[in-house]
Coordinates of C-alpha atoms in Angstrom, one line a residue:
M1 CA 15.4 35.6 63.8
I2 CA 17.6 33.2 61.9
K3 CA 14.8 30.7 61.8
R4 CA 12.4 33.3 60.3
K5 CA 15.0 34.3 57.7
F6 CA 15.6 30.6 56.7
T7 CA 11.8 30.1 56.4
Y8 CA 11.5 33.2 54.2
I9 CA 14.3 32.0 51.8
L10 CA 12.8 28.5 51.6
C11 CA 9.4 30.0 50.6
L12 CA 11.1 32.0 47.8
A13 CA 13.0 29.0 46.6
S14 CA 9.7 27.0 46.5
I15 CA 7.9 29.7 44.5
A16 CA 10.9 29.9 42.1
L17 CA 10.9 26.1 41.6
V18 CA 7.1 26.1 40.8
F19 CA 7.6 28.9 38.4
V20 CA 10.4 27.2 36.6
Q21 CA 8.5 23.9 36.4
C22 CA 5.4 25.6 35.0
K23 CA 7.4 27.5 32.4
K24 CA 9.2 24.4 31.3
K25 CA 5.9 22.5 30.9
K26 CA 4.5 25.4 28.9
D27 CA 7.6 25.8 26.6
D28 CA 8.5 22.2 26.1
P29 CA 5.8 20.1 24.2
T30 CA 7.8 17.0 24.5
P31 CA 5.7 14.2 26.2
E32 CA 7.0 13.4 29.6
T33 CA 6.8 9.6 29.1
P34 CA 8.3 7.8 26.0
F35 CA 5.9 6.3 23.5
D36 CA 5.8 2.5 23.2
K37 CA 7.5 2.2 19.8
A38 CA 8.3 -1.4 20.4
G39 CA 4.7 -2.1 21.1
M40 CA 3.7 -0.3 17.9
L41 CA 6.2 -2.2 15.8
A42 CA 5.1 -5.5 17.3
N43 CA 1.4 -4.8 16.6
I44 CA 2.0 -3.6 13.0
G45 CA 4.4 -6.5 12.3
E46 CA 2.4 -9.3 14.0
N47 CA -1.2 -8.1 13.4
V48 CA -1.0 -6.1 10.2
I49 CA 1.9 -7.3 8.0
I50 CA 2.1 -11.0 8.7
P51 CA -1.7 -11.6 8.4
A52 CA -1.7 -9.6 5.1
Y53 CA 1.0 -11.8 3.6
A54 CA -0.8 -14.9 4.9
D55 CA -3.9 -13.7 3.2
L56 CA -2.0 -13.1 0.0
K57 CA -0.5 -16.6 0.2
V58 CA -4.0 -18.2 0.5
S59 CA -5.3 -16.2 -2.4
V60 CA -2.3 -17.0 -4.7
D61 CA -2.4 -20.7 -3.7
S62 CA -6.1 -20.7 -4.8
L63 CA -5.2 -18.8 -8.0
Q64 CA -2.6 -21.4 -8.8
Y65 CA -5.1 -24.3 -8.1
F66 CA -7.8 -22.9 -10.3
S67 CA -5.3 -21.9 -13.0
N68 CA -4.0 -25.5 -13.2
L69 CA -7.6 -26.8 -13.4
F70 CA -8.3 -24.3 -16.3
V71 CA -5.2 -25.1 -18.2
A72 CA -5.8 -28.8 -17.9
A73 CA -9.2 -28.6 -19.5
P74 CA -10.3 -25.0 -20.4
S75 CA -14.0 -24.3 -19.9
L76 CA -16.2 -21.3 -19.3
T77 CA -16.9 -22.5 -15.8
D78 CA -13.3 -22.9 -14.9
L79 CA -12.5 -19.5 -16.5
S80 CA -15.1 -17.8 -14.3
N81 CA -13.7 -19.5 -11.2
L82 CA -10.2 -18.5 -12.2
Q83 CA -11.2 -14.9 -12.7
I84 CA -12.8 -14.8 -9.3
W85 CA -9.6 -16.0 -7.6
F86 CA -7.4 -13.7 -9.8
L87 CA -9.3 -10.7 -8.5
K88 CA -9.1 -11.9 -4.9
A89 CA -5.3 -12.4 -5.2
Y90 CA -4.9 -9.0 -6.9
S91 CA -6.9 -7.4 -4.1
S92 CA -4.8 -9.2 -1.5
F93 CA -1.7 -7.8 -3.1
Q94 CA -3.0 -4.2 -2.4
W95 CA -2.7 -5.0 1.3
V96 CA 1.0 -5.9 1.1
S97 CA 2.1 -3.4 -1.5
A98 CA 3.3 -0.9 1.2
F99 CA 5.7 -3.4 2.8
E100 CA 8.5 -3.1 0.1
F101 CA 11.3 -3.5 2.5
G102 CA 13.2 -6.5 3.9
P103 CA 12.1 -9.7 2.1
A104 CA 9.7 -8.0 -0.3
E105 CA 12.5 -5.6 -1.3
S106 CA 14.8 -8.5 -1.9
E107 CA 12.3 -10.1 -4.2
L108 CA 11.3 -6.8 -5.9
I109 CA 7.6 -7.7 -5.2
R110 CA 6.1 -4.4 -6.5
A111 CA 8.0 -4.5 -9.8
N112 CA 7.5 -8.2 -10.4
F113 CA 3.8 -8.2 -9.4
N114 CA 2.3 -5.0 -10.6
I115 CA 3.9 -2.9 -13.4
F116 CA 1.0 -1.5 -15.4
P117 CA -0.1 -1.1 -18.1
C118 CA 1.4 -4.3 -19.3
D119 CA 3.0 -4.5 -22.7
T120 CA 0.5 -6.6 -24.7
L121 CA 2.7 -6.7 -27.8
Q122 CA 5.5 -8.1 -25.8
I123 CA 3.2 -10.7 -24.1
N124 CA 1.8 -11.8 -27.5
S125 CA 5.3 -12.0 -29.0
K126 CA 6.7 -14.1 -26.1
I127 CA 3.7 -16.4 -26.4
A128 CA 4.2 -16.8 -30.1
A129 CA 7.9 -17.5 -29.6
G130 CA 7.3 -19.9 -26.8
D131 CA 9.4 -17.7 -24.5
Y132 CA 8.4 -18.3 -20.9
N133 CA 11.5 -16.7 -19.3
L134 CA 10.2 -14.0 -16.9
S135 CA 13.5 -13.3 -15.0
T136 CA 15.0 -10.3 -16.8
A137 CA 14.3 -6.7 -16.3
A138 CA 12.9 -6.5 -19.8
D139 CA 10.1 -8.9 -18.8
L140 CA 8.7 -6.6 -16.1
D141 CA 6.0 -5.2 -18.4
A142 CA 5.0 -8.7 -19.5
K143 CA 4.2 -10.4 -16.3
G144 CA 2.6 -10.1 -12.9
F145 CA -1.1 -9.3 -12.2
P146 CA -1.4 -6.9 -15.2
A147 CA -0.3 -9.6 -17.7
I148 CA -2.8 -12.2 -16.1
D149 CA -5.5 -9.5 -16.3
F150 CA -4.9 -9.2 -20.0
L151 CA -4.9 -13.0 -20.6
L152 CA -8.0 -13.7 -18.5
Y153 CA -10.2 -10.8 -19.8
G154 CA -8.8 -9.7 -23.1
S155 CA -9.7 -6.4 -24.8
T156 CA -13.2 -7.5 -25.5
Q157 CA -14.1 -8.8 -22.0
N158 CA -15.9 -11.6 -23.8
N159 CA -15.3 -14.9 -22.1
N160 CA -16.0 -16.9 -25.2
A161 CA -13.3 -15.0 -27.0
V162 CA -11.0 -15.4 -24.0
L163 CA -11.7 -19.2 -23.9
A164 CA -10.8 -19.5 -27.6
K165 CA -7.3 -18.1 -26.9
F166 CA -6.8 -21.1 -24.7
T167 CA -8.5 -23.7 -26.9
T168 CA -8.8 -23.1 -30.6
D169 CA -6.2 -20.3 -31.2
A170 CA -3.0 -21.4 -33.0
N171 CA -1.0 -20.4 -30.0
A172 CA -3.4 -21.9 -27.4
A173 CA -0.9 -24.4 -26.0
N174 CA 1.7 -21.6 -25.6
T175 CA -0.8 -19.3 -24.0
K176 CA -1.6 -21.9 -21.4
T177 CA 2.0 -22.4 -20.7
Y178 CA 2.6 -18.7 -20.4
L179 CA -0.3 -18.3 -18.0
T180 CA 1.1 -21.1 -15.9
A181 CA 4.5 -19.4 -15.8
L182 CA 3.0 -16.1 -14.7
V183 CA 1.0 -17.7 -11.9
N184 CA 3.9 -19.9 -10.8
E185 CA 6.1 -16.8 -10.4
L186 CA 3.5 -15.1 -8.2
K187 CA 3.3 -18.3 -6.1
S188 CA 7.1 -18.7 -5.8
K189 CA 7.8 -15.1 -4.7
T190 CA 4.7 -14.9 -2.4
D191 CA 5.9 -18.1 -0.6
I192 CA 9.5 -16.7 -0.2
V193 CA 8.3 -13.4 1.4
N194 CA 5.6 -15.0 3.5
T195 CA 8.1 -17.6 4.9
A196 CA 10.8 -14.9 5.5
W197 CA 8.4 -12.9 7.7
S198 CA 7.2 -15.9 9.7
L199 CA 8.6 -16.7 13.2
S200 CA 9.1 -20.3 12.1
G201 CA 10.7 -19.3 8.8
G202 CA 13.2 -16.5 8.2
N203 CA 11.9 -14.7 11.3
Y204 CA 12.2 -11.2 9.8
I205 CA 9.5 -10.2 12.2
S206 CA 12.1 -10.2 15.0
T207 CA 14.4 -7.9 12.9
F208 CA 11.4 -5.6 12.3
K209 CA 10.8 -5.3 16.0
S210 CA 14.4 -5.1 17.0
S211 CA 15.0 -1.3 16.7
T212 CA 12.8 1.5 17.8
G213 CA 14.9 4.4 16.3
S214 CA 13.6 6.6 13.4
S215 CA 16.9 6.9 11.5
V216 CA 17.3 6.0 7.8
G217 CA 17.1 2.2 7.5
S218 CA 15.4 1.7 10.8
P219 CA 12.1 -0.3 10.8
I220 CA 10.1 2.9 11.5
G221 CA 12.0 4.8 8.9
M222 CA 11.4 2.0 6.3
L223 CA 7.8 1.6 7.2
V224 CA 7.0 5.3 7.0
N225 CA 8.9 5.8 3.7
Q226 CA 7.2 2.9 2.0
L227 CA 3.8 3.9 3.3
N228 CA 4.2 7.2 1.7
Y229 CA 5.7 5.8 -1.5
D230 CA 2.8 3.4 -1.8
L231 CA 0.3 6.2 -1.3
E232 CA 1.9 8.1 -4.1
L233 CA 1.6 5.0 -6.3
L234 CA -2.1 5.2 -5.6
K235 CA -2.3 8.9 -6.3
N236 CA -0.3 8.9 -9.5
P237 CA -0.1 5.6 -11.5
E238 CA -3.6 4.5 -10.4
I239 CA -5.5 7.8 -10.6
G240 CA -3.4 10.8 -11.7
I241 CA -1.6 9.5 -14.7
P242 CA -4.7 8.0 -16.4
L243 CA -6.5 11.3 -15.6
G244 CA -3.9 13.2 -17.5
K245 CA -2.0 14.8 -14.6
K246 CA 1.4 13.9 -16.1
S247 CA 0.4 14.5 -19.8
L248 CA -0.7 18.2 -19.8
G249 CA -4.3 17.3 -19.2
T250 CA -4.5 14.6 -21.9
P251 CA -6.4 11.7 -20.4
L252 CA -4.9 8.2 -20.8
P253 CA -7.7 5.9 -19.7
D254 CA -6.0 2.7 -20.9
K255 CA -3.3 3.2 -18.4
V256 CA -5.4 2.4 -15.3
Q257 CA -4.6 -0.5 -13.1
A258 CA -6.6 -3.7 -14.0
F259 CA -7.7 -2.1 -17.3
Y260 CA -9.0 -5.4 -18.8
S261 CA -11.0 -6.6 -15.9
T262 CA -12.3 -3.1 -15.2
K263 CA -11.7 -3.4 -11.5
S264 CA -9.5 -0.4 -11.1
L265 CA -11.7 1.4 -8.6
T266 CA -12.2 -1.7 -6.5
L267 CA -8.4 -2.2 -6.2
A268 CA -7.8 1.5 -5.6
M269 CA -10.2 1.5 -2.7
E270 CA -8.6 -1.7 -1.2
H271 CA -5.2 0.0 -1.6
L272 CA -6.4 3.1 0.3
K273 CA -8.0 1.1 3.0
S274 CA -4.8 -0.9 3.5
I275 CA -2.7 2.3 3.9
E276 CA -5.3 3.7 6.4
N277 CA -5.1 0.4 8.4
I278 CA -1.3 0.6 8.6
Y279 CA -1.6 4.2 9.9
L280 CA -4.1 3.1 12.5
G281 CA -2.3 -0.1 13.4
R282 CA -5.5 -1.9 12.5
S283 CA -5.4 -5.6 11.6
I284 CA -7.0 -7.1 8.5
S285 CA -9.8 -8.3 10.8
N286 CA -10.4 -4.7 12.0
V287 CA -8.7 -5.1 15.5
D288 CA -7.3 -1.7 16.4
G289 CA -3.9 -1.7 18.0
L290 CA -1.0 0.6 18.5
G291 CA -0.3 2.5 15.2
L292 CA 1.3 5.6 13.8
D293 CA -1.9 7.5 14.9
D294 CA -1.1 6.7 18.5
Y295 CA 2.4 7.9 18.0
I296 CA 1.2 11.2 16.6
I297 CA -1.3 11.6 19.4
H298 CA 1.5 10.9 22.0
L299 CA 3.7 13.6 20.3
K300 CA 0.8 16.1 20.6
A301 CA 1.4 17.0 17.0
Q302 CA -0.6 19.9 15.7
H303 CA -1.8 21.1 12.3
P304 CA -3.3 24.6 11.6
S305 CA -6.7 22.9 11.3
G306 CA -6.4 21.1 14.7
P307 CA -4.7 18.0 16.1
L308 CA -2.7 16.4 13.3
N309 CA -4.1 12.9 13.9
D310 CA -7.7 14.2 13.6
V311 CA -6.9 16.0 10.4
I312 CA -5.2 12.9 8.9
K313 CA -8.1 10.6 9.9
N314 CA -10.6 13.1 8.4
K315 CA -8.7 13.2 5.2
F316 CA -8.7 9.4 4.9
T317 CA -12.5 9.5 5.3
A318 CA -12.8 12.2 2.7
A319 CA -10.5 10.4 0.2
K320 CA -12.5 7.2 0.6
A321 CA -15.8 9.1 0.0
K322 CA -14.5 10.9 -3.1
L323 CA -13.1 7.6 -4.5
A324 CA -16.4 5.8 -3.8
A325 CA -18.2 8.6 -5.7
V326 CA -16.4 7.8 -8.9
P327 CA -18.8 5.8 -11.2
E328 CA -17.5 2.5 -12.6
T329 CA -15.5 2.1 -14.7
L330 CA -12.6 4.3 -13.9
S331 CA -11.3 4.4 -17.5
Q332 CA -14.8 5.5 -18.6
S333 CA -15.2 8.1 -15.8
I334 CA -11.9 9.6 -16.8
I335 CA -13.5 10.5 -20.1
S336 CA -17.1 11.1 -19.2
N337 CA -16.9 12.5 -15.6
P338 CA -13.3 13.8 -15.1
T339 CA -14.4 16.3 -12.4
V340 CA -15.4 13.6 -10.0
V341 CA -12.2 11.7 -10.6
D342 CA -10.2 14.9 -10.1
Q343 CA -11.9 15.5 -6.7
A344 CA -10.7 12.0 -5.6
Y345 CA -7.3 12.8 -6.9
L346 CA -7.1 16.1 -5.0
E347 CA -8.1 14.4 -1.7
L348 CA -5.3 11.9 -2.2
Q349 CA -2.9 14.7 -3.0
Q350 CA -3.8 16.4 0.3
L351 CA -3.4 13.2 2.2
V352 CA 0.0 12.7 0.7
V353 CA 1.0 16.2 2.1
L354 CA -0.3 15.3 5.5
L355 CA 1.5 12.0 5.7
K356 CA 4.7 12.9 3.8
T357 CA 5.3 16.3 5.4
D358 CA 3.4 16.8 8.6
M359 CA 3.5 13.3 10.0
T360 CA 7.2 12.7 9.1
S361 CA 8.1 16.1 10.5
A362 CA 6.5 15.3 13.8
M363 CA 8.1 11.9 14.0
G364 CA 11.5 13.0 12.9
V365 CA 11.5 10.5 10.0
L366 CA 13.5 11.5 6.8
I367 CA 11.9 10.7 3.5
T368 CA 14.6 9.1 1.4
Y369 CA 13.0 8.4 -1.9
Q370 CA 12.5 10.9 -4.7
D371 CA 9.4 11.2 -6.7
N372 CA 9.9 14.5 -8.6
D373 CA 6.2 15.2 -7.9
G374 CA 6.4 18.6 -6.3
D375 CA 4.2 17.6 -3.3

């Protein structure tokens, strides 16, 4: 009798245990095994960030080489070669723009490399005065890629007129010296950041991989914050502001990135692809590794439209398609075809919400910058 009673109690206990386990599994969406955050940081650091800086260094080294050739003996052939490497270096910069933390933050890479539109009056004034000092905050509008864009293409985009600025113009010698100073600063700061990240240099990669937390100031916190900040730079300064989104609908086509070379759309697309690659943990050579997408999948994060990762990836695809549909040049399309440009802007705006609100909420990452944008 006692044995039968004990067996009965044991059965009840087993049923209760199964019930509790099932209920816990249903109520608690937390994955049972931890996500490999260390592996994600290692992949993004070693296969996404470091190769992107290495590519920028190669491009800027070449830019300096062809700039020196051109300055030594300006010609139309050397001007064309210089323009090619300028655009390559400007494109490479789009792939590191989101990494404004650690070494890049110390060198203020974004501010020193890409404040646009540049101040052409200030540039011409500094050239006329023989002022080649680029180290003060007041010089941010007169240097970097936008200033080189102005010098190498000019307002007419006529290479004969551009060449005259470096040969027969009264300030030709000063213009050559100013161009050299602009390129040398890009070279110097690129070398500093590239070396700081490398294992054999400053070894910042080890710092980046050292902590897997998501708190403010952690590698994941900094990466996610700067990824979002960079996406908002694409949405607003590169597309929205020229379109008139911050000027009550009044278009400002001369405020696009790379206005003088008219490569605004090319650079914007490179910028969007670079942000997508960071999210996917995909290297510059398209090797797919652990990324933020894998983290979101592991968390089983959901969106009203479906799994959050699927929604984000679909939005990247839609944004690229709408951006590709904008006819060249961006500054002309803003005037002649604003509806198409606005469709690209809206896709970017929706992508910002997904990454800045839904993704960060799922990860428990706090956005620490302020944009006053209302997204």
